[in-house]
Structures are given as structure tokens and as C-alpha cells.
C-alpha atoms as one frame of an Amber mdcrd trajectory, in Angstrom:
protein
  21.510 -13.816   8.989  17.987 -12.488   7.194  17.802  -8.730   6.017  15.455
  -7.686   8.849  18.225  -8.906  11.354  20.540  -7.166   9.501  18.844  -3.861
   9.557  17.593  -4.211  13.171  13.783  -5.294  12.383  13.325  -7.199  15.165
  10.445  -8.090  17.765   7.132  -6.217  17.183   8.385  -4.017  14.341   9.335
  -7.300  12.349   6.220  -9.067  12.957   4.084  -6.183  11.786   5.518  -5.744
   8.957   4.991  -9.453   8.139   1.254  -9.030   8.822   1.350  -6.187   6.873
   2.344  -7.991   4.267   5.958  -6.465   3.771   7.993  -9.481   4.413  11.008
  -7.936   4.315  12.717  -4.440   4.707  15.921  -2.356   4.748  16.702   0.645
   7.488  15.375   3.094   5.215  15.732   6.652   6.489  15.065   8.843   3.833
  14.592   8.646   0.150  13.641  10.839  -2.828  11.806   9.669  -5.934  13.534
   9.343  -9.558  13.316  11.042 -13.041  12.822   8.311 -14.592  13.104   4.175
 -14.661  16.142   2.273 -14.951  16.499   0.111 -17.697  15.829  -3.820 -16.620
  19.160  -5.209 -17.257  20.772  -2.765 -15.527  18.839  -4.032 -12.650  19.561
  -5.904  -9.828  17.887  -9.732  -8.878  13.661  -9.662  -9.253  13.928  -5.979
 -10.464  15.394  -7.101 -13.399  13.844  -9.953 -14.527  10.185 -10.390 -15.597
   7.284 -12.269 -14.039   7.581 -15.652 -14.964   4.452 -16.926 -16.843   2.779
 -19.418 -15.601  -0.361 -21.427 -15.436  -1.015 -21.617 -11.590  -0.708 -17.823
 -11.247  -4.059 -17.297  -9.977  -3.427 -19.987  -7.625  -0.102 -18.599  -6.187
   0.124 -16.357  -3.191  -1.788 -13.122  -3.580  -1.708  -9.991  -1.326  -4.615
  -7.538  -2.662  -7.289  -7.527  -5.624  -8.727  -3.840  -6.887 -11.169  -3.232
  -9.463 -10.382  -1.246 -12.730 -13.607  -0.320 -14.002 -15.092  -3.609 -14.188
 -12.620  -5.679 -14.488 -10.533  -7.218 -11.618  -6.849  -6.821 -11.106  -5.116
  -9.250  -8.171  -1.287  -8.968  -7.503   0.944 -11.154  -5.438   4.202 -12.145
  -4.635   7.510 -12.740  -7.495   5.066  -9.901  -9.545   2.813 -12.292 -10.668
  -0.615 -10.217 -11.891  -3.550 -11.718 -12.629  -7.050 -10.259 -13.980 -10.478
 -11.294 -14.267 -13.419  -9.904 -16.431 -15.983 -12.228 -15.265 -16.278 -11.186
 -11.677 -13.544 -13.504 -10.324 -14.567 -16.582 -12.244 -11.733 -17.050 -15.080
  -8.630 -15.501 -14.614  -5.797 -14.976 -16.620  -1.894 -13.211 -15.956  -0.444
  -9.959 -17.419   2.871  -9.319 -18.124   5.075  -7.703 -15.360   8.068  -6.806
 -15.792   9.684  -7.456 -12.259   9.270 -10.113  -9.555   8.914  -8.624  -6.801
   6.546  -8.632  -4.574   3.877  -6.256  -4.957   1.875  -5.001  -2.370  -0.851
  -1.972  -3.687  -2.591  -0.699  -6.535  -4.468   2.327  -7.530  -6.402   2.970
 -11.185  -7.677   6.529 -12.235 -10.045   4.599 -14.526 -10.448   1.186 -16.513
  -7.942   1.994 -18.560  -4.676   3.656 -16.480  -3.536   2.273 -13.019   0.035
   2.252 -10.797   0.984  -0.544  -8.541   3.562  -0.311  -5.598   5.295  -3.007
  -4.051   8.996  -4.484  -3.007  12.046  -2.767  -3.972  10.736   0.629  -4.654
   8.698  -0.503  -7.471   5.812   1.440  -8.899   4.560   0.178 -12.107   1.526
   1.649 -14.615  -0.369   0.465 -16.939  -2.621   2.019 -19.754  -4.779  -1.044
 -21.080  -6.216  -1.903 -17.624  -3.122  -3.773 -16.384  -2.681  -6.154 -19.341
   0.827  -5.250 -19.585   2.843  -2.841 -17.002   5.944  -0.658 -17.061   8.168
   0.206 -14.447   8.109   3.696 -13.557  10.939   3.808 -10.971  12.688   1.534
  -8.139  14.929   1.538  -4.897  18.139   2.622  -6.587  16.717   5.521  -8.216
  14.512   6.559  -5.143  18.286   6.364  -3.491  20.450   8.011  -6.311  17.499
  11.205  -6.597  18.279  11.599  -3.065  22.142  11.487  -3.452  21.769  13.965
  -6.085  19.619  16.266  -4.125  21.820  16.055  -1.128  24.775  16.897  -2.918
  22.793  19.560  -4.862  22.487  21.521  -1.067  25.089  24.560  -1.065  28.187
  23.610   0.869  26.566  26.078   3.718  23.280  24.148   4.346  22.681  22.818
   7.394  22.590  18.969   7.614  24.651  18.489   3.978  26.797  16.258   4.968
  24.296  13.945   7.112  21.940  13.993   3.919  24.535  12.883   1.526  25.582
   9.984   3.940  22.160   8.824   4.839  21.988   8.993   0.878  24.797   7.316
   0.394  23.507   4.433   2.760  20.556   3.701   0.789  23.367   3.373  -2.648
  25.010   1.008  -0.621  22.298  -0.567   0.860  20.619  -1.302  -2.298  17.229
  -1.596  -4.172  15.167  -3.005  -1.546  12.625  -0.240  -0.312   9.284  -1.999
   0.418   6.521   0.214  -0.928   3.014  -0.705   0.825   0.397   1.468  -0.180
  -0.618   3.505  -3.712  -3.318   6.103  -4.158  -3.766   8.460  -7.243  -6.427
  10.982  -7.115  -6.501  11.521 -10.872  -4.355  10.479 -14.136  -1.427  12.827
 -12.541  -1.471  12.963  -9.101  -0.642  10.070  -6.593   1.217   9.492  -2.974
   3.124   6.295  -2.390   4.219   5.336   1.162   6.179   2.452   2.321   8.516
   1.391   5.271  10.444   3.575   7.455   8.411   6.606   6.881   8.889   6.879
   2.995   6.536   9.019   1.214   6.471  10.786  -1.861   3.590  12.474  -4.440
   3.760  13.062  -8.204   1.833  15.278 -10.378   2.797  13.964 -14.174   1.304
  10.322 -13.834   4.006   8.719 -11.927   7.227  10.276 -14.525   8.902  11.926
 -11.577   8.294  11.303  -8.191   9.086  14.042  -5.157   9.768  13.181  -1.670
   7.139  14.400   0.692   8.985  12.884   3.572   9.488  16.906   5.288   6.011
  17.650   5.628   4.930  14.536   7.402   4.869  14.383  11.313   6.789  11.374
  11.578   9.999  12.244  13.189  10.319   8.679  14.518  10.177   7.648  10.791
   7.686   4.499  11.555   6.451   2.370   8.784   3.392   3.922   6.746   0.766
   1.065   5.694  -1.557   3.351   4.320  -2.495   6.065   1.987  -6.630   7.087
   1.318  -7.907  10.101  -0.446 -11.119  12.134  -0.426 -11.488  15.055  -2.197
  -8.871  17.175  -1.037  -8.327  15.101   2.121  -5.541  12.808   2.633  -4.798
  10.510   5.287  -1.754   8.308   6.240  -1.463   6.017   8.783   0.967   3.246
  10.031   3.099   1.682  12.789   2.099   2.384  16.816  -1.111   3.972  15.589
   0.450   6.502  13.853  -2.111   8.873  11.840  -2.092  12.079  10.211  -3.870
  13.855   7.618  -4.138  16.613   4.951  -7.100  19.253   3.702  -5.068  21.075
   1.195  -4.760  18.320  -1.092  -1.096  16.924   0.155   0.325  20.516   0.817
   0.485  20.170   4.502  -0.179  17.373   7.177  -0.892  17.339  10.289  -0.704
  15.017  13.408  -3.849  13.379  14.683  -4.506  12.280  17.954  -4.574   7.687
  17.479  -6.588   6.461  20.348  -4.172   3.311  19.876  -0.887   2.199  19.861
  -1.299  -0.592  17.759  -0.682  -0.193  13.993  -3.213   0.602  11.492  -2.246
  -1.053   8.301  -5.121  -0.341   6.263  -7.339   2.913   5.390 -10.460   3.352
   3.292 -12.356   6.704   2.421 -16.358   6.625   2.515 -18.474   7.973   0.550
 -19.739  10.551   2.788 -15.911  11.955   2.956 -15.192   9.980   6.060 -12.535
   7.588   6.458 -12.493   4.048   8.079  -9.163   2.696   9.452  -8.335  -0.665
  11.064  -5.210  -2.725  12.191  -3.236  -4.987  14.678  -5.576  -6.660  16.865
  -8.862  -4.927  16.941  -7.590  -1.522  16.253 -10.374   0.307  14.552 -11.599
   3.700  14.281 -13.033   6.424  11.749 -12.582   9.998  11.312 -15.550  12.200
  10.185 -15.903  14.417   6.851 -14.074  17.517   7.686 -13.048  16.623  11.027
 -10.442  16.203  12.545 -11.107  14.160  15.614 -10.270  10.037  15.490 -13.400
   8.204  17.178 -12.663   4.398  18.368 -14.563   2.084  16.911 -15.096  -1.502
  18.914 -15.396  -4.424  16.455 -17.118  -7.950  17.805 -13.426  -9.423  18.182
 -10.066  -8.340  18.396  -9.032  -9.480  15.292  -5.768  -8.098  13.098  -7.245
  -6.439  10.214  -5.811  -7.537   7.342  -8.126  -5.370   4.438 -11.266  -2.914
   4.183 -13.515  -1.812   1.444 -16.683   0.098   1.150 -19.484  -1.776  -1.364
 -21.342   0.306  -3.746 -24.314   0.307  -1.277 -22.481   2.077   1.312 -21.398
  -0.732   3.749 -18.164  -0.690   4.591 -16.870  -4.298   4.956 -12.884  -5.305
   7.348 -11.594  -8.541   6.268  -9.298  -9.734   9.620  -6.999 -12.461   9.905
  -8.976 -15.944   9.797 -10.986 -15.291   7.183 -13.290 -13.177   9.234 -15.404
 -10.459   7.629 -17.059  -8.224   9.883 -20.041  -5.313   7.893 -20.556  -1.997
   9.014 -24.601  -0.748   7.465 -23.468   2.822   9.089 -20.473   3.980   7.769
 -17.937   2.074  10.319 -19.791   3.182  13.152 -20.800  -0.406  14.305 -19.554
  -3.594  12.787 -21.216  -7.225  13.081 -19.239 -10.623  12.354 -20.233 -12.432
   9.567 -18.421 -15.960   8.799 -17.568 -16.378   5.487 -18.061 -19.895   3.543
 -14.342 -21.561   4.174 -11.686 -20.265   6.318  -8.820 -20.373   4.182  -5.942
 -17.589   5.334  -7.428 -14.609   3.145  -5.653 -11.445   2.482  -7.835  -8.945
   0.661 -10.982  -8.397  -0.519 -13.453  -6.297  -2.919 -16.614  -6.387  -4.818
 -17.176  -7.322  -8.308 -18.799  -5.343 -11.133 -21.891  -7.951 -10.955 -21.551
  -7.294  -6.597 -20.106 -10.603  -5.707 -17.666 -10.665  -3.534 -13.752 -11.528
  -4.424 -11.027 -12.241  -2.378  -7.152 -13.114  -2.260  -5.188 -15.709  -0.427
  -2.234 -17.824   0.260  -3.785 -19.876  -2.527  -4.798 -17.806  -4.781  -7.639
 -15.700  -5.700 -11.666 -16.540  -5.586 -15.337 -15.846  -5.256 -16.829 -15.856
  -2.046 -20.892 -16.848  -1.589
């Protein structure tokens, strides 16, 4: 029987998180973040054993590509990592130290990045993701949350549930799919992931603290995505889920979705808007220092698989198919354009010289 039968990820919930690129995932109901990393061979499976080096990496199965500075940084699945400094021409792997699936990444500069994916994994780098370190995993997100719970005084309401739900995630093991990263600076960063996870860090990524009670998600649906703007936040996820913050992560609160449908991805704007898209067609965009969610009709009604804004202001949705459809006024209006081959793309984002890159099932390329 597979995991997501296992766990009750069935139907519609199952196949979005396979578009979303999850694959798999556990019942997670709550977790904290760790202290600290465990060591690899005390690790279970891919969380203990490195990326395997090989030659076709940049021709394996990739899930997003990110720029650091000006170089390119694509990830996939078993952690394989691959860069580019060329604009997506050559490409050669880094050294991971999982293999794992991983899902999102987020650099405060060239030099100093995080990446989230399968497991509970979040890894950093410092040299512009030649080589990355773990930071922390599912066990430890599960055994901070153990400790908390049975930190509560015997008195406090909801001990014992907390320890047991804790306890689950021991038992259940390392398996926490994390799906998006976002780091506003060199210290401070929100990771969200399946089943409502959440949590922020202010030291770079050396502790991690659940954020979980100030979300309103009481239904605990799957978070796809995390943007940033300033001091604006905004999450959104499964059934067209969507909140957001203004005092920099303190708070959040609910916003009204005028969908159902998922949003798996979410990209801030230059002008401090934000651009959101998902399952098919689901688009909309939320002004700078509003707080109302306007549709958004694309030409098709396409899943949206990944959106970025280029450095002259469009704002460009990658759906499933290969499509790419360009927005010239901030994500008000969007117009198909075809790309050059219709392979099954998964991400894209510009290059330093303003080419475009993308990743696939087969790997990663330039697009005309």
C-alpha cells in the first residue's frame, strides 16, 4: 500500500500534491523546528546518504531553478543540484548531502542560500550552492515538538493531545514534505510544507520556531507557497487557501480566495503587489498594501505550475504543457505565448544575460 494511502491522501488532495510537486506525504498535524541538524549516519534512508554524483544530473528530473546573483541554481529529485554560470548553457552538480527530493530555494545574495524539500530538509549554503549542509529534518522538526509538548506544565490545556500528536510524528518518521522557502535577509526565513506546517527563523536557519498558531488554517491544508515584500508576507495553498502578514510574520490574517482551487505558487512584484496562480486557471493578485484578492482570468485554464517577474517588470506563469502566458501590467492581464518545444516543464526564471531558463522531466535548458 503507498504512503499517501496509508495516511489517507487520497482523491483531490493526492493529486494536488503530485502537481505540486510533493509526490508524497505523511498526516502531518503539527510540528516544531529543531536546534540543530542530526548527524547523517544517524539518519534514516535518502536523509542519510549523499547525492550521488553523476554525469546526467542536469538531465535528470528537475522541479525549480532560482538565480543566486548571477549564477543559476536548479534542484530536483534524489537531491541532485546542479548550477550554471553561463546563463543555462554548461552546467555542472554540487554536492548535497541528502537525496531527497527537493522542492524550493531561497538566496539572501550570491553567496548564502537555503533549500527546502522532502523529509523536512532545509539545507544552506555559503559559496552560492557549491556545496550544502543540512540544517535540520523530519525527526528533529518531530522530536522539538515532543520536547515542547512535554515542556507544557502538567496543568496546560491540550498537554496530553500535544505530546501524542508529537509522538505520532516520532513514530511516523522523517518524511515531512517541505514545499516552499523564502528568507528576507541572511537571518530571517519562513518554510511551509504539507499539512499546514510552517515555521520562521531569525539566526540563518540554526533554530527553527513553529509558526503553525498564528496561521488561520484550522483545517491544517497543505501550504504551497511562501512570498515576501517588505514587511508583507503571504501564504497560500490547498482549496484556495490565502492569508497574509504586514508586521513582518508577527500576525496573519485570513483573506478572502475568490477560488477553491489551490494556489501552489506565489510571487511578489516589484511594486509590493503579489501575483498568485494554481490548479486549473486559478489566478489572482493582491495590491501593495491591500488587502483585497482581485481574480485574474488567464487565456486558458491551465494548472500553473511556476511564476516569476523579469527584471523589466513582466510577470511571466509557466502552466502545465509548457505554456507560458506574460503579464506587461503587473498580472493584471496575461497573453499566451507558445514556447519553442513542449516538453513537460516545471519551472522557470531569467538569466543574468535575460534569457530565459527552465526545468523539466528531462532536465534543465534555455528557452529561445
Amino acid at each position: 500500500m503507498s504512503t499517501m494511502k496509508q495516511n489517507g491522501i487520497t482523491g483531490p488532495r493526492r493529486r494536488q500534491m503530485l502537481l505540486a510537486g510533493v509526490g508524497v506525504g505523511l498526516g502531518l498535524q503539527a510540528a516544531l523546528s529543531p536546534a540543530a541538524a542530526h548527524a547523517a549516519a544517524a539518519l534514516p534512508g535518502p536523509l542519510g546518504q549523499p547525492a550521488g554524483m553523476t554525469a546526467r544530473a542536469a538531465r535528470a528530473i528537475l522541479t525549480r531553478v532560482v538565480r543566486a546573483g548571477d549564477r543559476l541554481v536548479a534542484m530536483g529529485e534524489r537531491g541532485l543540484v546542479v548550477l550554471s554560470d553561463d546563463g543555462g548553457k554548461q552546467w555542472r552538480q554540487a554536492r548535497v548531502p541528502v537525496s531527497v527530493t527537493l522542492t524550493s530555494a531561497s538566496f539572501a545574495d550570491a553567496r548564502q542560500g537555503w533549500m527546502a524539500g522532502h523529509g523536512g530538509v532545509v539545507l544552506h549554503t555559503i559559496d552560492g550552492g557549491e556545496n550544502w549542509a543540512l540544517q535540520t529534518d523530519g525527526m528533529a522538526f518531530a522530536k522539538a515538538a515532543l520536547d515542547q509538548a512535554k515542556g507544557m506544565p502538567d496543568t496546560a490545556a491540550g498537554r496530553e493531545r500535544k505530546i501524542q500528536q508529537a509522538q505520532r510524528l516520532m513514530d511516523e518518521g522523517a518524511d515531512k514534505p517541505l514545499l516552499s522557502i523564502c528568507f528576507a535577509d541572511a537571518q530571517r526565513g519562513m518554510v511551509v510544507g504539507a499539512y499546514g506546517l510552517a515555521a520562521t527563523t531569525g539566526d540563518g536557519g540554526k533554530t527553527w520556531v513553529s509558526c503553525m498558531d498564528r496561521l488561520p488554517n484550522p483545517q491544517s491544508m497543505h501550504l504551497y507557497a511562501v512570498a515576501r515584500h517588505g514587511k508583507t508576507w503571504v501564504l497560500a495553498g490547498e482549496q484556495g487557501v490565502l492569508m497574509r502578514s504586514s508586521d513582518d510574520g508577527a500576525s496573519f490574517e485570513p483573506l478572502a480566495s475568490p477560488f477553491k482551487s489551490s494556489f501552489f505558487v506565489a510571487t511578489a512584484t516589484r511594486n509590493g503587489g503579489f501575483v498568485l496562480a494554481g490548479l486549473l486557471g486559478s489566478a489572482c493578485r493582491i495590491e501593495s498594501g491591500g488587502a483585497a484578492v482581485t481574480p485574474v482570468v488567464l487565456p486558458a485554464l491551465y494548472t500553473i505550475l511556476s511564476c516569476t517577474e523579469l527584471r523589466d517588470g513582466r510577470v511571466m506563469l509557466l502552466a502545465q504543457g509548457g505554456r507560458i502566458m506574460v503579464s506587461d501590467d503587473g498580472g493584471a492581464h496575461f497573453t499566451e505565448h507558445q514556447p519553442p518545444r513542449r516538453e513537460q516543464l516545471t519551472s522557470l526564471t531569467e538569466a543574468a544575460d535575460g534569457g530565459l531558463v527552465a526545468t523539466s522531466l528531462g532536465g534543465v535548458a534555455r528557452l529561445a
